[in-house]
PDB file of C-alpha atoms and ligand atoms in Angstrom:
ATOM      1  CA  MET A   1       0.000   0.000   0.000  1.00 78.00           C
ATOM      2  CA  VAL A   2       1.325   3.438  -0.903  1.00 90.00           C
ATOM      3  CA  LYS A   3       1.771   5.553   2.174  1.00 97.00           C
ATOM      4  CA  ILE A   4       0.444   9.092   2.457  1.00 98.00           C
ATOM      5  CA  PRO A   5       3.273  11.644   2.647  1.00 98.00           C
ATOM      6  CA  LEU A   6       3.243  13.590   5.907  1.00 98.00           C
ATOM      7  CA  ILE A   7       5.500  16.586   5.480  1.00 98.00           C
ATOM      8  CA  HIS A   8       6.971  17.808   8.740  1.00 97.00           C
ATOM      9  CA  SER A   9       9.991  19.599  10.140  1.00 95.00           C
ATOM     10  CA  ALA A  10      11.161  19.886  13.727  1.00 91.00           C
ATOM     11  CA  SER A  11      12.231  23.450  12.825  1.00 89.00           C
ATOM     12  CA  TYR A  12       8.718  24.866  12.452  1.00 91.00           C
ATOM     13  CA  GLU A  13       8.684  25.880  16.086  1.00 85.00           C
ATOM     14  CA  LEU A  14       8.856  29.468  17.313  1.00 85.00           C
ATOM     15  CA  GLU A  15       9.565  30.665  20.817  1.00 82.00           C
ATOM     16  CA  LEU A  16       6.650  32.909  21.605  1.00 82.00           C
ATOM     17  CA  HIS A  17       5.110  34.046  24.864  1.00 80.00           C
ATOM     18  CA  ASP A  18       2.079  32.055  25.937  1.00 76.00           C
ATOM     19  CA  THR A  19       0.060  35.255  25.630  1.00 73.00           C
ATOM     20  CA  HIS A  20       0.728  35.479  21.868  1.00 77.00           C
ATOM     21  CA  LYS A  21      -2.234  34.603  19.672  1.00 79.00           C
ATOM     22  CA  VAL A  22      -0.032  32.171  17.766  1.00 78.00           C
ATOM     23  CA  MET A  23       0.929  28.949  19.519  1.00 77.00           C
ATOM     24  CA  GLY A  24       4.679  28.768  18.926  1.00 75.00           C
ATOM     25  CA  GLN A  25       5.102  25.027  19.391  1.00 82.00           C
ATOM     26  CA  LYS A  26       2.100  23.855  17.396  1.00 90.00           C
ATOM     27  CA  SER A  27       3.472  21.759  14.527  1.00 92.00           C
ATOM     28  CA  THR A  28       5.535  19.372  16.618  1.00 92.00           C
ATOM     29  CA  ALA A  29       2.721  18.887  19.128  1.00 94.00           C
ATOM     30  CA  LEU A  30       0.452  18.149  16.172  1.00 97.00           C
ATOM     31  CA  TYR A  31       2.977  15.778  14.628  1.00 97.00           C
ATOM     32  CA  ASN A  32       3.409  13.920  17.926  1.00 96.00           C
ATOM     33  CA  ALA A  33      -0.348  13.675  18.434  1.00 97.00           C
ATOM     34  CA  ILE A  34      -0.795  12.269  14.901  1.00 98.00           C
ATOM     35  CA  SER A  35       2.030   9.780  15.467  1.00 98.00           C
ATOM     36  CA  ALA A  36       0.247   8.427  18.566  1.00 98.00           C
ATOM     37  CA  MET A  37      -2.886   7.566  16.573  1.00 98.00           C
ATOM     38  CA  HIS A  38      -3.503   4.053  15.196  1.00 98.00           C
ATOM     39  CA  TRP A  39      -4.279   5.538  11.761  1.00 98.00           C
ATOM     40  CA  SER A  40      -0.871   7.235  11.606  1.00 98.00           C
ATOM     41  CA  LYS A  41       0.555   4.027  10.094  1.00 97.00           C
ATOM     42  CA  LYS A  42      -1.048   5.113   6.830  1.00 98.00           C
ATOM     43  CA  PHE A  43       1.362   8.049   6.728  1.00 98.00           C
ATOM     44  CA  GLU A  44       5.053   8.254   5.995  1.00 98.00           C
ATOM     45  CA  THR A  45       7.022  11.216   7.305  1.00 98.00           C
ATOM     46  CA  VAL A  46       8.836  13.312   4.717  1.00 98.00           C
ATOM     47  CA  THR A  47      11.237  16.133   5.524  1.00 96.00           C
ATOM     48  CA  CYS A  48      12.627  18.670   3.115  1.00 93.00           C
ATOM     49  CA  SER A  49      15.055  21.574   3.154  1.00 95.00           C
ATOM     50  CA  GLY A  50      13.978  25.168   2.960  1.00 96.00           C
ATOM     51  CA  VAL A  51      13.660  27.181  -0.212  1.00 97.00           C
ATOM     52  CA  SER A  52      16.327  29.739  -1.069  1.00 98.00           C
ATOM     53  CA  PRO A  53      15.534  33.459  -1.049  1.00 97.00           C
ATOM     54  CA  LYS A  54      16.039  33.354  -4.825  1.00 98.00           C
ATOM     55  CA  ASP A  55      13.386  30.624  -5.180  1.00 97.00           C
ATOM     56  CA  LEU A  56      10.922  32.873  -3.381  1.00 98.00           C
ATOM     57  CA  THR A  57      11.118  35.535  -6.093  1.00 98.00           C
ATOM     58  CA  LEU A  58       8.554  33.380  -7.901  1.00 98.00           C
ATOM     59  CA  ALA A  59       5.997  34.720  -5.450  1.00 98.00           C
ATOM     60  CA  HIS A  60       7.604  37.707  -3.715  1.00 98.00           C
ATOM     61  CA  ASP A  61       9.327  40.960  -4.482  1.00 98.00           C
ATOM     62  CA  VAL A  62      13.102  40.542  -4.285  1.00 98.00           C
ATOM     63  CA  LYS A  63      13.521  43.619  -2.073  1.00 98.00           C
ATOM     64  CA  TYR A  64      10.930  42.400   0.405  1.00 98.00           C
ATOM     65  CA  ILE A  65      12.625  38.987   0.577  1.00 98.00           C
ATOM     66  CA  ASP A  66      16.096  40.507   1.090  1.00 98.00           C
ATOM     67  CA  ARG A  67      14.914  42.944   3.703  1.00 98.00           C
ATOM     68  CA  PHE A  68      13.123  40.256   5.700  1.00 98.00           C
ATOM     69  CA  VAL A  69      16.013  37.785   5.437  1.00 98.00           C
ATOM     70  CA  ASN A  70      18.448  40.429   6.731  1.00 98.00           C
ATOM     71  CA  ASN A  71      16.082  41.685   9.421  1.00 98.00           C
ATOM     72  CA  HIS A  72      15.824  45.091   7.751  1.00 98.00           C
ATOM     73  CA  LEU A  73      12.054  45.408   7.714  1.00 97.00           C
ATOM     74  CA  SER A  74      10.803  48.474   9.523  1.00 97.00           C
ATOM     75  CA  ARG A  75       9.105  48.254  12.866  1.00 96.00           C
ATOM     76  CA  SER A  76       5.741  48.979  11.245  1.00 96.00           C
ATOM     77  CA  GLU A  77       6.273  46.264   8.641  1.00 97.00           C
ATOM     78  CA  MET A  78       7.098  43.747  11.401  1.00 96.00           C
ATOM     79  CA  LYS A  79       4.047  44.959  13.302  1.00 96.00           C
ATOM     80  CA  LEU A  80       1.901  43.980  10.337  1.00 95.00           C
ATOM     81  CA  ILE A  81       3.392  40.482  10.444  1.00 95.00           C
ATOM     82  CA  ASN A  82       2.848  40.479  14.209  1.00 93.00           C
ATOM     83  CA  LEU A  83       5.663  38.036  14.981  1.00 94.00           C
ATOM     84  CA  PRO A  84       9.072  39.052  16.327  1.00 94.00           C
ATOM     85  CA  TRP A  85      11.955  38.574  13.869  1.00 96.00           C
ATOM     86  CA  SER A  86      14.235  35.688  14.879  1.00 95.00           C
ATOM     87  CA  ALA A  87      16.538  33.215  13.186  1.00 95.00           C
ATOM     88  CA  ARG A  88      13.868  30.596  13.906  1.00 94.00           C
ATOM     89  CA  LEU A  89      11.191  32.647  12.202  1.00 95.00           C
ATOM     90  CA  LEU A  90      13.465  33.043   9.184  1.00 97.00           C
ATOM     91  CA  LYS A  91      14.136  29.311   9.073  1.00 96.00           C
ATOM     92  CA  ARG A  92      10.459  28.468   9.386  1.00 96.00           C
ATOM     93  CA  SER A  93       9.521  31.037   6.761  1.00 97.00           C
ATOM     94  CA  LEU A  94      11.868  29.357   4.266  1.00 98.00           C
ATOM     95  CA  LEU A  95      10.827  25.813   5.248  1.00 97.00           C
ATOM     96  CA  THR A  96       7.071  26.239   5.031  1.00 97.00           C
ATOM     97  CA  PRO A  97       6.883  27.104   1.301  1.00 98.00           C
ATOM     98  CA  ALA A  98       9.202  24.137   0.617  1.00 98.00           C
ATOM     99  CA  GLY A  99       6.943  21.859   2.671  1.00 98.00           C
ATOM    100  CA  THR A 100       3.749  22.886   0.910  1.00 98.00           C
ATOM    101  CA  PHE A 101       5.415  22.551  -2.495  1.00 98.00           C
ATOM    102  CA  GLU A 102       6.732  19.110  -1.497  1.00 98.00           C
ATOM    103  CA  ALA A 103       3.252  18.055  -0.334  1.00 98.00           C
ATOM    104  CA  ALA A 104       1.770  19.157  -3.652  1.00 98.00           C
ATOM    105  CA  LYS A 105       4.509  17.500  -5.683  1.00 98.00           C
ATOM    106  CA  LEU A 106       4.105  14.189  -3.827  1.00 98.00           C
ATOM    107  CA  ALA A 107       0.307  14.348  -3.978  1.00 98.00           C
ATOM    108  CA  LEU A 108       0.581  14.283  -7.770  1.00 98.00           C
ATOM    109  CA  THR A 109       1.883  10.718  -7.399  1.00 98.00           C
ATOM    110  CA  THR A 110       0.100   9.462  -4.272  1.00 98.00           C
ATOM    111  CA  GLY A 111      -3.235  11.261  -4.719  1.00 98.00           C
ATOM    112  CA  VAL A 112      -2.965  13.045  -1.383  1.00 98.00           C
ATOM    113  CA  ALA A 113      -0.318  14.472   0.951  1.00 98.00           C
ATOM    114  CA  CYS A 114      -0.513  16.446   4.190  1.00 98.00           C
ATOM    115  CA  HIS A 115       1.627  19.207   5.636  1.00 98.00           C
ATOM    116  CA  THR A 116       1.841  19.820   9.411  1.00 97.00           C
ATOM    117  CA  ALA A 117       2.214  23.559   8.731  1.00 97.00           C
ATOM    118  CA  GLY A 118       1.360  25.990   5.944  1.00 97.00           C
ATOM    119  CA  GLY A 119      -1.456  28.307   5.024  1.00 98.00           C
ATOM    120  CA  SER A 120       0.423  31.647   5.195  1.00 98.00           C
ATOM    121  CA  HIS A 121      -2.261  33.189   3.049  1.00 97.00           C
ATOM    122  CA  HIS A 122      -1.963  36.799   4.279  1.00 96.00           C
ATOM    123  CA  ALA A 123       1.558  37.221   2.864  1.00 97.00           C
ATOM    124  CA  TYR A 124       1.387  39.591  -0.140  1.00 97.00           C
ATOM    125  CA  ARG A 125       3.972  39.935  -2.873  1.00 98.00           C
ATOM    126  CA  ASN A 126       5.536  43.016  -1.217  1.00 98.00           C
ATOM    127  CA  PHE A 127       4.744  42.633   2.461  1.00 97.00           C
ATOM    128  CA  GLY A 128       3.798  40.194   5.180  1.00 97.00           C
ATOM    129  CA  TYR A 129       0.672  40.376   7.286  1.00 96.00           C
ATOM    130  CA  GLY A 130      -1.142  38.517  10.091  1.00 94.00           C
ATOM    131  CA  PHE A 131       1.525  35.977  11.157  1.00 94.00           C
ATOM    132  CA  CYS A 132       2.430  35.295   7.507  1.00 96.00           C
ATOM    133  CA  VAL A 133       5.876  36.131   6.075  1.00 98.00           C
ATOM    134  CA  PHE A 134       6.056  34.212   2.792  1.00 98.00           C
ATOM    135  CA  ASN A 135       3.048  32.727   1.051  1.00 98.00           C
ATOM    136  CA  ASP A 136       3.502  28.938   0.822  1.00 98.00           C
ATOM    137  CA  LEU A 137       0.226  28.408  -1.065  1.00 98.00           C
ATOM    138  CA  ALA A 138       1.005  30.852  -3.870  1.00 98.00           C
ATOM    139  CA  TYR A 139       4.643  29.774  -3.971  1.00 98.00           C
ATOM    140  CA  ALA A 140       3.723  26.079  -4.303  1.00 98.00           C
ATOM    141  CA  ALA A 141       1.206  26.808  -7.064  1.00 98.00           C
ATOM    142  CA  LEU A 142       3.667  28.948  -9.013  1.00 98.00           C
ATOM    143  CA  ARG A 143       6.493  26.461  -8.622  1.00 98.00           C
ATOM    144  CA  LEU A 144       4.326  23.535  -9.740  1.00 98.00           C
ATOM    145  CA  ARG A 145       3.622  25.520 -12.885  1.00 98.00           C
ATOM    146  CA  LYS A 146       7.213  26.621 -13.350  1.00 98.00           C
ATOM    147  CA  GLU A 147       8.483  23.053 -13.122  1.00 98.00           C
ATOM    148  CA  LYS A 148       5.633  21.942 -15.405  1.00 98.00           C
ATOM    149  CA  LEU A 149       4.421  19.466 -12.812  1.00 98.00           C
ATOM    150  CA  ALA A 150       0.928  20.894 -13.073  1.00 98.00           C
ATOM    151  CA  ARG A 151      -0.689  23.392 -15.386  1.00 98.00           C
ATOM    152  CA  ARG A 152      -3.819  24.364 -13.498  1.00 98.00           C
ATOM    153  CA  VAL A 153      -3.855  24.722  -9.733  1.00 98.00           C
ATOM    154  CA  LEU A 154      -6.820  25.300  -7.446  1.00 98.00           C
ATOM    155  CA  ILE A 155      -6.045  26.948  -4.114  1.00 98.00           C
ATOM    156  CA  LEU A 156      -9.058  26.152  -1.955  1.00 98.00           C
ATOM    157  CA  ASP A 157      -8.892  28.245   1.189  1.00 98.00           C
ATOM    158  CA  CYS A 158     -11.273  27.370   4.036  1.00 98.00           C
ATOM    159  CA  ASP A 159      -9.424  29.314   6.744  1.00 98.00           C
ATOM    160  CA  VAL A 160     -11.921  31.694   8.398  1.00 96.00           C
ATOM    161  CA  HIS A 161      -9.960  34.670   7.043  1.00 95.00           C
ATOM    162  CA  GLN A 162      -9.830  35.565   3.368  1.00 95.00           C
ATOM    163  CA  GLY A 163      -6.727  34.375   1.491  1.00 96.00           C
ATOM    164  CA  ASP A 164      -6.004  37.956   0.492  1.00 96.00           C
ATOM    165  CA  GLY A 165      -2.229  37.617   0.048  1.00 97.00           C
ATOM    166  CA  THR A 166      -2.677  34.538  -2.131  1.00 98.00           C
ATOM    167  CA  ILE A 167      -5.066  36.484  -4.350  1.00 97.00           C
ATOM    168  CA  ASP A 168      -2.595  39.388  -4.555  1.00 97.00           C
ATOM    169  CA  ILE A 169       0.199  37.092  -5.739  1.00 98.00           C
ATOM    170  CA  CYS A 170      -1.878  34.927  -8.102  1.00 98.00           C
ATOM    171  CA  LYS A 171      -4.290  37.550  -9.459  1.00 95.00           C
ATOM    172  CA  ASN A 172      -2.838  37.790 -12.969  1.00 92.00           C
ATOM    173  CA  ASN A 173      -2.508  34.064 -13.446  1.00 97.00           C
ATOM    174  CA  PRO A 174      -5.571  32.494 -15.119  1.00 97.00           C
ATOM    175  CA  ASP A 175      -4.209  28.993 -14.466  1.00 98.00           C
ATOM    176  CA  ILE A 176      -4.397  29.463 -10.700  1.00 98.00           C
ATOM    177  CA  PHE A 177      -7.936  29.565  -9.329  1.00 98.00           C
ATOM    178  CA  THR A 178      -8.276  31.034  -5.844  1.00 98.00           C
ATOM    179  CA  CYS A 179     -11.424  30.018  -3.976  1.00 98.00           C
ATOM    180  CA  SER A 180     -11.769  31.506  -0.495  1.00 97.00           C
ATOM    181  CA  ILE A 181     -14.655  30.700   1.834  1.00 97.00           C
ATOM    182  CA  HIS A 182     -14.342  32.948   4.871  1.00 96.00           C
ATOM    183  CA  GLY A 183     -16.073  34.980   7.546  1.00 95.00           C
ATOM    184  CA  GLY A 184     -17.178  38.320   6.147  1.00 92.00           C
ATOM    185  CA  GLN A 185     -16.921  40.417   9.288  1.00 86.00           C
ATOM    186  CA  TYR A 186     -13.463  40.224  10.795  1.00 74.00           C
ATOM    187  CA  ILE A 187     -11.175  43.236  10.845  1.00 69.00           C
ATOM    188  CA  GLY A 188      -8.136  43.074   8.592  1.00 68.00           C
ATOM    189  CA  PRO A 189      -6.737  44.437   5.367  1.00 71.00           C
ATOM    190  CA  GLU A 190      -8.946  45.379   2.458  1.00 76.00           C
ATOM    191  CA  ARG A 191     -10.715  42.404   0.881  1.00 84.00           C
ATOM    192  CA  MET A 192      -9.262  41.260  -2.399  1.00 91.00           C
ATOM    193  CA  VAL A 193     -11.205  39.902  -5.346  1.00 94.00           C
ATOM    194  CA  GLY A 194     -10.190  36.335  -6.123  1.00 96.00           C
ATOM    195  CA  SER A 195     -11.560  33.817  -8.616  1.00 97.00           C
ATOM    196  CA  LEU A 196     -14.342  32.950  -6.159  1.00 98.00           C
ATOM    197  CA  ASP A 197     -14.962  34.563  -2.775  1.00 97.00           C
ATOM    198  CA  VAL A 198     -17.676  33.430  -0.405  1.00 97.00           C
ATOM    199  CA  ALA A 199     -18.119  35.716   2.614  1.00 96.00           C
ATOM    200  CA  LEU A 200     -20.124  34.156   5.434  1.00 97.00           C
ATOM    201  CA  PRO A 201     -22.087  36.091   8.082  1.00 96.00           C
ATOM    202  CA  ASP A 202     -21.114  35.874  11.756  1.00 95.00           C
ATOM    203  CA  GLY A 203     -22.619  32.868  13.496  1.00 95.00           C
ATOM    204  CA  THR A 204     -22.883  30.722  10.340  1.00 97.00           C
ATOM    205  CA  ASP A 205     -23.689  27.180  11.497  1.00 98.00           C
ATOM    206  CA  ASP A 206     -22.675  23.762  10.146  1.00 98.00           C
ATOM    207  CA  ALA A 207     -25.635  23.302   7.795  1.00 98.00           C
ATOM    208  CA  GLN A 208     -25.301  26.796   6.276  1.00 98.00           C
ATOM    209  CA  TYR A 209     -21.540  26.397   5.962  1.00 98.00           C
ATOM    210  CA  LEU A 210     -21.717  23.011   4.239  1.00 98.00           C
ATOM    211  CA  SER A 211     -24.391  24.237   1.857  1.00 98.00           C
ATOM    212  CA  LYS A 212     -22.256  27.257   0.823  1.00 98.00           C
ATOM    213  CA  LEU A 213     -19.252  24.972   0.477  1.00 98.00           C
ATOM    214  CA  LYS A 214     -21.150  22.587  -1.850  1.00 98.00           C
ATOM    215  CA  ASP A 215     -22.195  25.537  -4.015  1.00 98.00           C
ATOM    216  CA  ALA A 216     -18.593  26.794  -4.124  1.00 98.00           C
ATOM    217  CA  LEU A 217     -17.239  23.360  -5.102  1.00 98.00           C
ATOM    218  CA  ASN A 218     -19.828  23.008  -7.860  1.00 98.00           C
ATOM    219  CA  PHE A 219     -19.192  26.526  -9.171  1.00 98.00           C
ATOM    220  CA  THR A 220     -15.444  25.965  -9.115  1.00 98.00           C
ATOM    221  CA  SER A 221     -15.544  22.612 -10.873  1.00 96.00           C
ATOM    222  CA  ASN A 222     -17.907  23.998 -13.531  1.00 97.00           C
ATOM    223  CA  ASN A 223     -15.449  26.784 -14.290  1.00 97.00           C
ATOM    224  CA  PHE A 224     -12.017  25.345 -13.682  1.00 98.00           C
ATOM    225  CA  LEU A 225     -10.560  21.863 -14.008  1.00 97.00           C
ATOM    226  CA  PRO A 226      -7.432  21.703 -11.833  1.00 98.00           C
ATOM    227  CA  ASP A 227      -4.552  19.239 -12.079  1.00 98.00           C
ATOM    228  CA  ILE A 228      -4.157  19.567  -8.321  1.00 98.00           C
ATOM    229  CA  VAL A 229      -5.821  21.198  -5.308  1.00 98.00           C
ATOM    230  CA  ILE A 230      -3.928  22.880  -2.487  1.00 99.00           C
ATOM    231  CA  TYR A 231      -6.382  22.827   0.395  1.00 98.00           C
ATOM    232  CA  ASP A 232      -6.051  25.188   3.379  1.00 98.00           C
ATOM    233  CA  ALA A 233      -7.963  23.319   6.099  1.00 98.00           C
ATOM    234  CA  GLY A 234      -7.899  26.177   8.629  1.00 98.00           C
ATOM    235  CA  VAL A 235      -9.738  25.380  11.855  1.00 98.00           C
ATOM    236  CA  ASP A 236     -10.345  28.975  12.932  1.00 96.00           C
ATOM    237  CA  VAL A 237     -13.893  28.454  11.624  1.00 97.00           C
ATOM    238  CA  HIS A 238     -14.510  26.570  14.893  1.00 98.00           C
ATOM    239  CA  LEU A 239     -17.092  28.050  17.269  1.00 97.00           C
ATOM    240  CA  ASN A 240     -14.550  28.142  20.119  1.00 96.00           C
ATOM    241  CA  ASP A 241     -11.733  29.669  18.072  1.00 95.00           C
ATOM    242  CA  LYS A 242     -10.281  32.798  19.637  1.00 92.00           C
ATOM    243  CA  LEU A 243     -10.259  34.782  16.374  1.00 90.00           C
ATOM    244  CA  GLY A 244     -13.092  33.239  14.354  1.00 88.00           C
ATOM    245  CA  ARG A 245     -16.725  34.407  14.435  1.00 92.00           C
ATOM    246  CA  LEU A 246     -18.468  31.424  12.891  1.00 96.00           C
ATOM    247  CA  ASN A 247     -20.373  28.708  14.702  1.00 97.00           C
ATOM    248  CA  ILE A 248     -18.839  25.588  13.197  1.00 98.00           C
ATOM    249  CA  THR A 249     -18.540  22.491  15.399  1.00 98.00           C
ATOM    250  CA  SER A 250     -15.814  19.836  15.214  1.00 98.00           C
ATOM    251  CA  ASP A 251     -18.334  17.602  13.425  1.00 98.00           C
ATOM    252  CA  GLY A 252     -18.859  20.439  10.955  1.00 98.00           C
ATOM    253  CA  ILE A 253     -15.119  20.579  10.283  1.00 98.00           C
ATOM    254  CA  ILE A 254     -15.031  16.795   9.754  1.00 98.00           C
ATOM    255  CA  ALA A 255     -17.978  17.043   7.344  1.00 98.00           C
ATOM    256  CA  ARG A 256     -16.259  19.909   5.498  1.00 98.00           C
ATOM    257  CA  ASP A 257     -13.013  17.986   5.086  1.00 98.00           C
ATOM    258  CA  GLN A 258     -14.864  14.818   4.019  1.00 98.00           C
ATOM    259  CA  LEU A 259     -16.904  16.732   1.477  1.00 98.00           C
ATOM    260  CA  ILE A 260     -13.867  18.392  -0.083  1.00 98.00           C
ATOM    261  CA  LEU A 261     -11.588  15.364  -0.094  1.00 98.00           C
ATOM    262  CA  ALA A 262     -14.270  13.011  -1.449  1.00 98.00           C
ATOM    263  CA  PHE A 263     -15.251  15.573  -4.107  1.00 98.00           C
ATOM    264  CA  PHE A 264     -11.765  15.625  -5.602  1.00 98.00           C
ATOM    265  CA  GLN A 265     -10.993  11.964  -4.931  1.00 98.00           C
ATOM    266  CA  LYS A 266     -14.054  11.025  -7.014  1.00 98.00           C
ATOM    267  CA  ARG A 267     -12.665  13.146  -9.841  1.00 98.00           C
ATOM    268  CA  ASN A 268      -9.122  11.742  -9.511  1.00 98.00           C
ATOM    269  CA  ILE A 269      -7.719  15.169  -8.690  1.00 98.00           C
ATOM    270  CA  PRO A 270      -4.845  15.087  -6.163  1.00 98.00           C
ATOM    271  CA  VAL A 271      -5.079  17.157  -2.988  1.00 98.00           C
ATOM    272  CA  ALA A 272      -2.319  18.572  -0.773  1.00 98.00           C
ATOM    273  CA  THR A 273      -3.517  19.777   2.621  1.00 98.00           C
ATOM    274  CA  VAL A 274      -2.037  22.487   4.856  1.00 98.00           C
ATOM    275  CA  ILE A 275      -3.229  23.233   8.391  1.00 98.00           C
ATOM    276  CA  GLY A 276      -4.052  26.961   8.094  1.00 97.00           C
ATOM    277  CA  GLY A 277      -5.141  29.024  11.089  1.00 96.00           C
ATOM    278  CA  GLY A 278      -6.375  27.913  14.480  1.00 95.00           C
ATOM    279  CA  TYR A 279      -6.263  29.871  17.720  1.00 93.00           C
ATOM    280  CA  SER A 280      -6.842  28.737  21.273  1.00 91.00           C
ATOM    281  CA  VAL A 281      -5.129  29.002  24.621  1.00 85.00           C
ATOM    282  CA  ASP A 282      -5.913  25.324  25.170  1.00 91.00           C
ATOM    283  CA  ARG A 283      -3.161  23.362  23.454  1.00 90.00           C
ATOM    284  CA  SER A 284      -4.839  19.943  23.305  1.00 94.00           C
ATOM    285  CA  GLU A 285      -8.145  21.401  22.123  1.00 96.00           C
ATOM    286  CA  LEU A 286      -6.358  23.166  19.258  1.00 96.00           C
ATOM    287  CA  ILE A 287      -4.211  20.176  18.325  1.00 97.00           C
ATOM    288  CA  ASN A 288      -7.323  17.978  18.237  1.00 98.00           C
ATOM    289  CA  ARG A 289      -8.974  20.400  15.806  1.00 98.00           C
ATOM    290  CA  HIS A 290      -5.957  20.525  13.519  1.00 98.00           C
ATOM    291  CA  MET A 291      -5.711  16.729  13.633  1.00 98.00           C
ATOM    292  CA  LEU A 292      -9.191  16.285  12.109  1.00 98.00           C
ATOM    293  CA  VAL A 293      -8.088  16.735   8.510  1.00 98.00           C
ATOM    294  CA  PHE A 294      -5.294  14.171   8.904  1.00 98.00           C
ATOM    295  CA  GLU A 295      -7.730  11.624  10.327  1.00 98.00           C
ATOM    296  CA  THR A 296     -10.204  12.253   7.517  1.00 98.00           C
ATOM    297  CA  VAL A 297      -7.442  11.808   4.943  1.00 98.00           C
ATOM    298  CA  ALA A 298      -6.427   8.531   6.633  1.00 98.00           C
ATOM    299  CA  GLN A 299     -10.035   7.290   6.493  1.00 98.00           C
ATOM    300  CA  LEU A 300     -10.670   8.213   2.870  1.00 98.00           C
ATOM    301  CA  TYR A 301      -7.430   7.251   1.142  1.00 97.00           C
TER     302      TYR A 301
HETATM  303 ZN1   ZN B   1      -7.216  32.462   9.734  1.00 85.25          ZN
END
């Protein structure tokens, strides 16, 4: 039986105060929790090295890359990113795009692959925003195309926030379809116009969410036939998420992931998953939410 690639690095961790909205040690806790599950035997761990700053010019402005790498961004630019600069942050920011690209590349052969990080969808071509430095989703899509591994890429973003940076980077590329299904009310940068944007009202429940998702999948597949899907399975849609404003239960997240994965599996379209956003002060609660997509993948493939 072909194993499902599980892309992970021990260097994803950041040292952040417990009061920070981002949980600094999330990926390894997630990886360890997955490894303890009986279904983890379906996965095979894959590690990869980080991209080079030059590689990143596919998705980002060379000056922005250089200035971040050398810690020359201004205080206000770092404030937008909302993470303190550190050698660890730099390392992680170069590893994550490599990991998402690797997941996508391997999914083309195995049908599915999962990344224990990724979903930096607020990183724009010229600046970072909202905990995102470099955009792994846009980078992976552009590199798949550059290496002629795939021609048409669907970036399906179910994080509760709009994938605005991804849209900024991919907007002039008709072979990359950006579909973002997000809460309509949160405060953030100006909304961008992607290939398909679905803004949900505060308090949207499971049934409403799944119905909108079905419509979005049908619209997308009627208008765009991808060679691969990069799926941001953000769990900040959860009703107990610290930043989200929707009313989605854990069962709703499972149903969402099942719907999406089965939709593309039926059509023989490979899917690479990234974890996206999720915010809670309770570590195990958050890890359990992020683990849902891995368990659903293990059940379906
Ligand atoms: Zn988010």
